[in-house]
Short mmCIF file of C-alpha atoms and ligand atoms in Angstrom, two decimals:
data_model
loop_
_atom_site.label_atom_id
_atom_site.label_comp_id
_atom_site.label_asym_id
_atom_site.label_seq_id
_atom_site.Cartn_x
_atom_site.Cartn_y
_atom_site.Cartn_z
CA MET A 32 122.48 87.45 127.26
CA THR A 33 121.20 90.33 129.34
CA SER A 34 123.01 93.62 128.99
CA THR A 35 123.03 96.59 131.26
CA GLN A 36 122.46 98.90 128.30
CA GLY A 37 119.12 97.38 127.30
CA LYS A 38 117.76 95.81 124.16
CA VAL A 39 118.06 97.56 120.79
CA ILE A 40 116.43 96.50 117.53
CA VAL A 41 118.48 97.72 114.56
CA GLY A 42 116.83 98.28 111.19
CA MET A 43 118.93 95.98 109.02
CA SER A 44 118.61 96.97 105.37
CA GLY A 45 121.36 94.73 104.03
CA GLY A 46 123.53 97.81 103.57
CA VAL A 47 126.87 98.77 105.07
CA ASP A 48 125.57 101.54 107.35
CA SER A 49 123.09 99.41 109.27
CA SER A 50 125.59 96.51 109.42
CA VAL A 51 128.19 98.71 111.07
CA SER A 52 125.55 100.25 113.34
CA ALA A 53 124.80 96.79 114.71
CA VAL A 54 128.52 96.12 115.30
CA LEU A 55 128.98 99.43 117.11
CA LEU A 56 125.99 98.79 119.37
CA LEU A 57 127.33 95.37 120.30
CA GLU A 58 130.66 96.99 121.16
CA GLN A 59 128.80 99.51 123.31
CA GLY A 60 127.29 96.66 125.31
CA TYR A 61 123.72 96.63 124.04
CA ASP A 62 121.67 93.50 123.65
CA VAL A 63 121.25 93.77 119.84
CA GLU A 64 118.78 92.17 117.43
CA GLY A 65 118.04 93.08 113.81
CA LEU A 66 114.77 93.66 111.97
CA PHE A 67 114.53 93.55 108.19
CA MET A 68 111.33 95.02 106.81
CA LYS A 69 109.76 94.54 103.42
CA ASN A 70 107.70 97.51 102.35
CA TRP A 71 106.83 96.61 98.79
CA ASP A 72 105.25 93.46 97.37
CA GLU A 73 105.91 93.06 93.67
CA ASP A 74 102.77 91.91 91.92
CA ASP A 75 104.17 91.65 88.41
CA GLY A 76 106.54 88.78 89.11
CA THR A 77 109.63 90.96 88.76
CA GLU A 78 111.88 92.00 91.60
CA TYR A 79 112.95 95.52 90.75
CA CYS A 80 113.33 96.25 94.37
CA THR A 81 116.36 94.29 95.51
CA ALA A 82 114.66 93.03 98.68
CA LYS A 83 115.68 89.38 98.24
CA ASP A 84 119.39 90.15 97.86
CA ASP A 85 119.22 92.72 100.64
CA LEU A 86 117.62 90.22 103.00
CA ALA A 87 120.34 87.68 102.16
CA ASP A 88 123.01 90.28 102.99
CA ALA A 89 121.27 91.24 106.24
CA GLU A 90 121.11 87.54 107.18
CA ALA A 91 124.80 87.04 106.39
CA VAL A 92 125.80 90.03 108.52
CA CYS A 93 123.63 89.00 111.46
CA GLN A 94 125.03 85.49 111.33
CA LYS A 95 128.59 86.81 111.19
CA ILE A 96 128.19 89.10 114.19
CA GLY A 97 125.99 86.64 116.07
CA ILE A 98 122.69 88.47 116.40
CA LYS A 99 119.15 87.36 115.71
CA LEU A 100 117.36 88.77 112.64
CA HIS A 101 113.59 89.28 112.60
CA THR A 102 111.64 90.05 109.44
CA ALA A 103 108.40 91.95 109.03
CA ASN A 104 106.21 92.91 106.11
CA PHE A 105 104.88 96.48 106.25
CA ALA A 106 103.78 96.61 102.61
CA ALA A 107 100.14 97.33 103.51
CA GLU A 108 101.09 100.24 105.76
CA TYR A 109 103.54 101.52 103.16
CA TRP A 110 100.91 101.40 100.45
CA ASP A 111 98.28 103.22 102.53
CA ASN A 112 100.44 105.79 104.24
CA VAL A 113 103.23 106.47 101.76
CA PHE A 114 102.50 105.24 98.26
CA GLU A 115 98.93 106.53 97.92
CA HIS A 116 100.10 109.96 99.00
CA PHE A 117 102.99 109.72 96.53
CA LEU A 118 100.56 109.05 93.66
CA ALA A 119 98.15 111.77 94.77
CA GLU A 120 101.00 114.29 94.78
CA TYR A 121 102.04 113.37 91.26
CA LYS A 122 98.43 113.62 90.16
CA ALA A 123 98.34 117.13 91.62
CA GLY A 124 101.40 118.08 89.55
CA ARG A 125 103.87 118.04 92.41
CA THR A 126 107.08 116.06 92.84
CA PRO A 127 106.91 114.29 96.20
CA ASN A 128 109.69 112.80 98.29
CA PRO A 129 108.47 109.38 99.48
CA ASP A 130 111.56 108.79 101.66
CA ILE A 131 110.52 111.57 104.03
CA LEU A 132 107.08 110.06 104.46
CA CYS A 133 108.53 106.54 104.76
CA ASN A 134 110.65 107.70 107.67
CA ARG A 135 107.76 109.37 109.45
CA GLU A 136 105.15 106.69 108.79
CA ILE A 137 107.13 103.46 108.60
CA LYS A 138 110.71 103.48 109.92
CA PHE A 139 109.91 105.69 112.89
CA LYS A 140 106.32 104.62 113.56
CA VAL A 141 105.28 101.11 112.48
CA PHE A 142 108.85 99.89 112.92
CA ILE A 143 109.08 101.31 116.46
CA ASP A 144 105.76 99.73 117.45
CA TYR A 145 106.93 96.38 116.11
CA ALA A 146 110.29 96.65 117.86
CA GLU A 147 108.54 97.42 121.14
CA MET A 148 106.44 94.32 120.66
CA LEU A 149 109.72 92.42 120.38
CA GLY A 150 110.76 93.84 123.73
CA ALA A 151 113.09 96.61 122.53
CA ASP A 152 114.00 99.53 124.76
CA LYS A 153 115.32 101.46 121.74
CA ILE A 154 115.61 101.15 118.00
CA ALA A 155 118.64 102.05 115.87
CA THR A 156 119.17 102.89 112.20
CA GLY A 157 122.16 103.54 109.99
CA HIS A 158 121.14 107.11 109.20
CA TYR A 159 123.84 109.77 109.17
CA VAL A 160 122.37 112.07 111.81
CA ARG A 161 123.27 112.83 115.38
CA GLN A 162 121.35 113.61 118.51
CA ALA A 163 121.99 116.00 121.34
CA THR A 164 119.89 116.70 124.33
CA GLN A 165 118.75 120.15 125.11
CA ALA A 166 118.17 121.19 128.68
CA GLN A 167 114.58 122.33 129.17
CA GLY A 168 113.50 123.67 132.52
CA GLU A 169 114.97 122.19 135.66
CA ASP A 170 115.65 118.58 134.92
CA VAL A 171 113.82 117.79 131.71
CA SER A 172 116.01 117.24 128.70
CA ARG A 173 114.73 116.94 125.15
CA PRO A 174 116.43 115.43 122.12
CA ARG A 175 117.55 117.50 119.20
CA LEU A 176 118.13 116.20 115.71
CA LEU A 177 121.56 117.24 114.40
CA LYS A 178 123.20 116.88 111.01
CA GLY A 179 125.47 113.85 110.57
CA LEU A 180 129.16 114.53 111.12
CA ASP A 181 129.94 113.60 107.50
CA ALA A 182 128.60 116.59 105.56
CA ASN A 183 128.48 114.52 102.36
CA LYS A 184 126.23 111.91 103.92
CA ASP A 185 124.08 113.96 106.29
CA GLN A 186 120.51 112.58 106.13
CA SER A 187 118.72 114.99 108.45
CA TYR A 188 116.81 116.29 105.41
CA PHE A 189 114.94 112.96 105.29
CA LEU A 190 114.33 112.81 109.03
CA HIS A 191 112.97 116.29 109.66
CA ALA A 192 109.36 115.06 109.89
CA VAL A 193 110.09 112.43 112.53
CA PRO A 194 108.64 113.60 115.85
CA GLU A 195 110.85 114.24 118.83
CA ALA A 196 109.43 111.29 120.78
CA ALA A 197 110.54 108.87 118.05
CA ILE A 198 113.99 110.49 117.79
CA ALA A 199 114.34 110.06 121.55
CA ARG A 200 113.80 106.31 121.19
CA THR A 201 116.42 105.92 118.44
CA LEU A 202 120.19 105.47 118.34
CA PHE A 203 122.15 106.58 115.27
CA PRO A 204 125.58 104.96 115.72
CA VAL A 205 127.12 105.97 112.37
CA GLY A 206 126.03 109.60 112.64
CA GLU A 207 129.25 110.35 114.50
CA LEU A 208 131.42 108.82 111.74
CA GLU A 209 132.60 109.64 108.23
CA LYS A 210 131.52 107.17 105.57
CA PRO A 211 135.05 105.90 104.76
CA ALA A 212 135.49 105.00 108.43
CA VAL A 213 132.23 103.05 108.32
CA ARG A 214 133.45 101.04 105.32
CA GLU A 215 136.77 100.38 107.07
CA LEU A 216 134.97 99.05 110.11
CA ALA A 217 132.88 96.78 107.89
CA GLU A 218 136.08 95.47 106.25
CA LYS A 219 137.70 94.96 109.62
CA HIS A 220 134.78 92.84 110.79
CA GLY A 221 134.64 90.90 107.52
CA LEU A 222 131.09 91.96 106.67
CA VAL A 223 129.76 91.11 103.19
CA THR A 224 128.31 94.59 102.94
CA ALA A 225 131.69 96.36 103.28
CA ARG A 226 131.92 97.26 99.59
CA LYS A 227 128.26 97.24 98.73
CA LYS A 228 127.16 100.26 96.74
CA ASP A 229 124.97 102.80 98.54
CA SER A 230 121.32 102.51 97.62
CA THR A 231 120.11 105.28 95.34
CA GLY A 232 116.72 106.40 94.18
CA ILE A 233 113.37 105.13 95.31
CA CYS A 234 113.55 101.48 96.35
CA PHE A 235 110.24 100.35 94.89
CA ILE A 236 111.13 101.71 91.47
CA GLY A 237 114.61 100.20 91.34
CA GLU A 238 116.42 100.39 88.04
CA ARG A 239 113.39 100.67 85.77
CA ARG A 240 112.52 103.91 84.05
CA PHE A 241 110.53 106.21 86.28
CA SER A 242 107.98 106.97 83.53
CA ASP A 243 107.37 103.24 82.91
CA PHE A 244 106.72 102.73 86.58
CA LEU A 245 104.39 105.69 87.04
CA GLN A 246 102.43 104.86 83.91
CA GLN A 247 101.19 101.69 85.58
CA TYR A 248 99.32 103.80 88.11
CA LEU A 249 98.57 107.15 86.48
CA PRO A 250 97.43 107.50 82.86
CA ALA A 251 99.68 109.74 80.79
CA GLN A 252 98.18 112.94 79.40
CA PRO A 253 100.43 114.20 76.61
CA GLY A 254 100.40 117.91 75.78
CA THR A 255 102.52 120.67 74.31
CA ILE A 256 105.81 122.19 75.40
CA GLU A 257 105.81 125.97 75.08
CA THR A 258 108.13 128.90 75.58
CA PRO A 259 107.12 131.48 78.22
CA ASP A 260 105.76 133.53 75.28
CA GLY A 261 103.43 130.72 74.28
CA ASP A 262 105.28 129.43 71.19
CA VAL A 263 104.73 125.69 70.83
CA ILE A 264 108.14 124.03 70.58
CA GLY A 265 107.45 120.36 71.26
CA GLU A 266 105.31 117.74 72.93
CA HIS A 267 105.48 116.25 76.40
CA MET A 268 104.43 112.75 77.50
CA GLY A 269 102.56 113.91 80.60
CA LEU A 270 103.49 116.65 83.06
CA MET A 271 104.15 114.25 85.93
CA TYR A 272 107.14 112.77 84.13
CA TYR A 273 109.11 116.02 84.25
CA THR A 274 110.90 117.78 87.06
CA LEU A 275 111.55 121.50 87.27
CA GLY A 276 115.06 122.31 86.06
CA GLN A 277 115.26 119.07 84.05
CA ARG A 278 117.23 119.22 80.82
CA GLN A 279 117.27 115.65 79.51
CA GLY A 280 114.37 114.02 77.74
CA LEU A 281 112.61 117.09 76.39
CA GLY A 282 113.35 116.18 72.79
CA ILE A 283 113.61 119.82 71.72
CA GLY A 284 116.37 120.90 69.40
CA GLY A 285 117.19 122.39 66.05
CA LEU A 286 114.39 124.96 66.20
CA VAL A 287 114.44 127.70 63.62
CA ASN A 288 114.58 131.18 65.25
CA TYR A 289 116.09 129.88 68.46
CA PRO A 290 119.75 129.57 69.43
CA GLU A 291 121.23 126.10 69.95
CA ASP A 292 121.31 126.41 73.77
CA PRO A 293 119.76 123.55 75.76
CA TRP A 294 116.18 123.78 77.04
CA TYR A 295 115.15 123.35 80.68
CA VAL A 296 111.77 122.76 82.33
CA ALA A 297 110.73 126.01 84.04
CA HIS A 298 107.06 125.50 84.89
CA LYS A 299 104.14 123.07 84.71
CA ASP A 300 100.85 124.69 83.74
CA LEU A 301 98.40 122.10 85.04
CA GLU A 302 95.27 123.89 83.90
CA ARG A 303 96.39 123.95 80.29
CA ASN A 304 98.49 120.76 80.53
CA VAL A 305 101.46 122.70 79.18
CA LEU A 306 105.12 122.28 80.03
CA VAL A 307 106.97 125.60 79.89
CA ALA A 308 110.62 125.39 78.85
CA VAL A 309 113.36 128.04 78.73
CA GLN A 310 116.82 128.17 77.21
CA GLY A 311 119.98 128.39 79.30
CA LYS A 312 120.86 126.80 82.60
CA HIS A 313 120.64 130.11 84.42
CA HIS A 314 117.51 131.55 82.86
CA SER A 315 115.78 133.74 85.46
CA LEU A 316 112.56 131.69 85.26
CA LEU A 317 114.46 128.73 86.71
CA TYR A 318 115.10 130.65 89.93
CA SER A 319 112.93 131.47 92.95
CA ASP A 320 113.62 133.91 95.75
CA ALA A 321 110.78 132.99 98.02
CA LEU A 322 108.46 130.13 98.81
CA ALA A 323 105.53 129.14 100.98
CA THR A 324 105.05 125.71 102.53
CA GLU A 325 102.20 123.54 103.71
CA PRO A 326 101.89 123.49 107.53
CA MET A 327 105.31 122.64 108.94
CA GLU A 328 106.45 119.64 110.93
CA TRP A 329 108.79 120.80 113.67
CA VAL A 330 110.94 118.17 115.33
CA SER A 331 110.17 119.69 118.73
CA GLY A 332 106.47 119.97 117.91
CA HIS A 333 106.49 123.76 117.69
CA ALA A 334 108.01 126.57 115.62
CA PRO A 335 111.23 128.22 116.82
CA THR A 336 110.48 130.88 119.37
CA HIS A 337 112.54 133.45 117.51
CA GLN A 338 111.57 134.33 113.94
CA GLY A 339 114.05 135.57 111.44
CA ARG A 340 117.40 134.30 110.25
CA PHE A 341 117.98 130.61 109.56
CA ARG A 342 119.40 128.40 106.85
CA ALA A 343 117.32 126.09 104.66
CA LYS A 344 117.52 123.45 101.94
CA THR A 345 114.93 122.96 99.24
CA ARG A 346 116.30 119.58 98.16
CA TYR A 347 118.53 116.89 99.62
CA ARG A 348 121.67 117.37 97.56
CA GLN A 349 122.14 121.05 98.33
CA ASP A 350 123.94 123.09 100.97
CA ASP A 351 121.66 124.90 103.35
CA ARG A 352 121.33 128.54 102.32
CA PRO A 353 120.71 131.69 104.39
CA CYS A 354 117.10 132.82 104.54
CA THR A 355 114.54 134.75 106.53
CA LEU A 356 111.64 132.80 107.97
CA ALA A 357 108.16 134.03 108.81
CA THR A 358 105.69 131.61 110.40
CA GLN A 359 102.06 131.95 109.37
CA ALA A 360 98.85 131.52 111.38
CA ASP A 361 98.04 128.17 109.68
CA GLY A 362 101.39 126.67 110.71
CA SER A 363 103.03 127.12 107.33
CA VAL A 364 106.07 129.34 106.71
CA VAL A 365 107.11 131.86 104.11
CA VAL A 366 110.82 131.84 103.43
CA GLN A 367 112.79 134.52 101.61
CA PHE A 368 116.25 133.40 100.50
CA ASP A 369 119.15 135.86 100.39
CA GLN A 370 120.04 134.56 96.93
CA PRO A 371 117.66 133.16 94.28
CA GLN A 372 117.52 129.34 94.36
CA ARG A 373 117.45 127.16 91.25
CA SER A 374 114.56 124.79 90.53
CA VAL A 375 112.66 125.03 93.78
CA THR A 376 110.04 122.33 93.29
CA PRO A 377 106.53 122.15 94.78
CA GLY A 378 106.09 118.80 96.54
CA GLN A 379 109.72 118.62 97.65
CA SER A 380 110.44 119.71 101.19
CA LEU A 381 111.95 122.80 102.67
CA VAL A 382 114.06 121.88 105.69
CA ILE A 383 115.20 124.51 108.20
CA TYR A 384 118.48 124.53 110.12
CA ASP A 385 119.90 126.52 112.96
CA GLY A 386 123.59 125.68 112.65
CA ASP A 387 123.77 121.89 112.89
CA ILE A 388 120.30 121.58 114.40
CA CYS A 389 117.57 120.38 112.08
CA LEU A 390 114.46 122.23 113.25
CA GLY A 391 111.90 120.72 110.91
CA GLY A 392 110.40 121.27 107.52
CA GLY A 393 107.38 121.31 105.29
CA VAL A 394 106.26 120.51 101.78
CA ILE A 395 106.81 123.39 99.34
CA ARG A 396 103.45 124.71 98.13
CA ASP A 397 104.19 127.87 96.13
CA THR A 398 107.28 129.56 94.82
CA TRP A 399 107.88 133.08 93.65
CA ASN A 400 110.12 133.78 90.80
CA ALA A 401 112.95 136.26 91.25
CA GLN A 402 111.35 138.55 88.66
CA GLU A 403 107.93 138.40 90.31
CA VAL A 404 109.46 139.35 93.64
CA ALA A 405 111.32 142.27 92.07
CA ALA A 406 108.23 143.47 90.17
N1 ATP B 90 114.43 97.19 104.51
C1 ATP B 90 114.86 97.71 105.66
N2 ATP B 90 114.69 97.02 106.81
C2 ATP B 90 115.12 97.52 108.00
N3 ATP B 90 115.72 98.71 108.12
C3 ATP B 90 115.90 99.44 107.01
C4 ATP B 90 115.50 98.99 105.72
N4 ATP B 90 115.81 99.93 104.80
C5 ATP B 90 116.41 100.93 105.49
N5 ATP B 90 116.48 100.65 106.81
C6 ATP B 90 117.08 101.47 107.89
O1 ATP B 90 117.12 102.84 107.51
C7 ATP B 90 118.48 103.28 107.39
C8 ATP B 90 118.65 104.26 106.26
O2 ATP B 90 118.17 103.66 105.10
P1 ATP B 90 118.64 104.09 103.65
O3 ATP B 90 117.72 103.41 102.71
O4 ATP B 90 118.77 105.56 103.62
O5 ATP B 90 119.99 103.32 103.52
P2 ATP B 90 121.49 103.67 103.57
O6 ATP B 90 121.77 105.06 104.06
O7 ATP B 90 122.06 103.25 102.28
O8 ATP B 90 121.92 102.68 104.76
P3 ATP B 90 122.39 101.19 104.63
O9 ATP B 90 123.83 101.25 104.17
O10 ATP B 90 122.24 100.63 106.02
O11 ATP B 90 121.47 100.52 103.64
C9 ATP B 90 119.29 102.01 107.22
O12 ATP B 90 120.62 102.18 107.64
C10 ATP B 90 118.53 101.04 108.09
O13 ATP B 90 118.85 101.16 109.45
#
């Protein structure tokens, strides 16, 4: 069948969002085909990553709606361009976000190249983001990446590093919908994915314990847990297993001379291999006012022309917060938040917004504690 709208290859993950995206594109008159990609080859005989079941679901959906499903294995590219960086970041004491890199390097690069080889004019994904075009000059229009309509599901945080040219080649059919409406559509079309749980966490780790997974690749270096004053209060299994702000799993309690309040990870001292913990969820050492990033990745390819007031997130599950932005000569930014932010974590990304427009972001390099800023 030849359509007037052109050929679109939809990334079919075996989830409800991509299933409904394919249905919507068919309704819009596109010539639709699916592509399921495998990015991780298990070598230990176990399938933590649910790829087999997901492929079966993607196949069932494609059969039901009458589209062809292609499969591709990008495990080598994923290993080289996402996973090795992920390990290097952990080794350097940071907490990386592999989904951001996977989008830039795999879903919106290798995937696009493959789809073009299959004759696609566009690709589509089930991400909750929207696009608008911005008039530039006389008749040139450029795409803008906007937050998804459903504030609970907005995924622009994960897409901020995808270049404008790749955004321009992509359709995001569910970005204009609320999640419950997407599930209803899946029910209406009798898709097996209608009630499937949303995927959580990092796919290649699956349900296993994060520390068990990481230990296969990076040797653990146990050390001490200390208070900010240097009192030794426990032992840690290896700094990479802990996240700033974390409460669970520290194994500290019942210390003489300390109140019963829970302990939280405030800092990783890599040089001394010491984990610094503080008591109380709102201890000032858990907060930062300001941060600096690595060189930024702007969706449009360049920093906003006006400096100053924006909003920003330092992690996915967080509202964007008001801040002041100053771009630096090396392409990085320094951001000062109006209010101190809890557990700002090096390795995670800062993502900048101007209203609904996602401007871009960068990996957090340094943070300044509220007290340091005041001092
Ligand atoms: N293995 C895969 N093969 C092809 N496309 C994929 C795959 N995994 C994810 N995608 C694409 O990226 C989008 C976002 O992926 P994410 O892992 O965030 O899933 P999600 O938001 O739960 O969406 P879904 O309900 O479609 O799984 C998917 O909707 C899909 O278009």
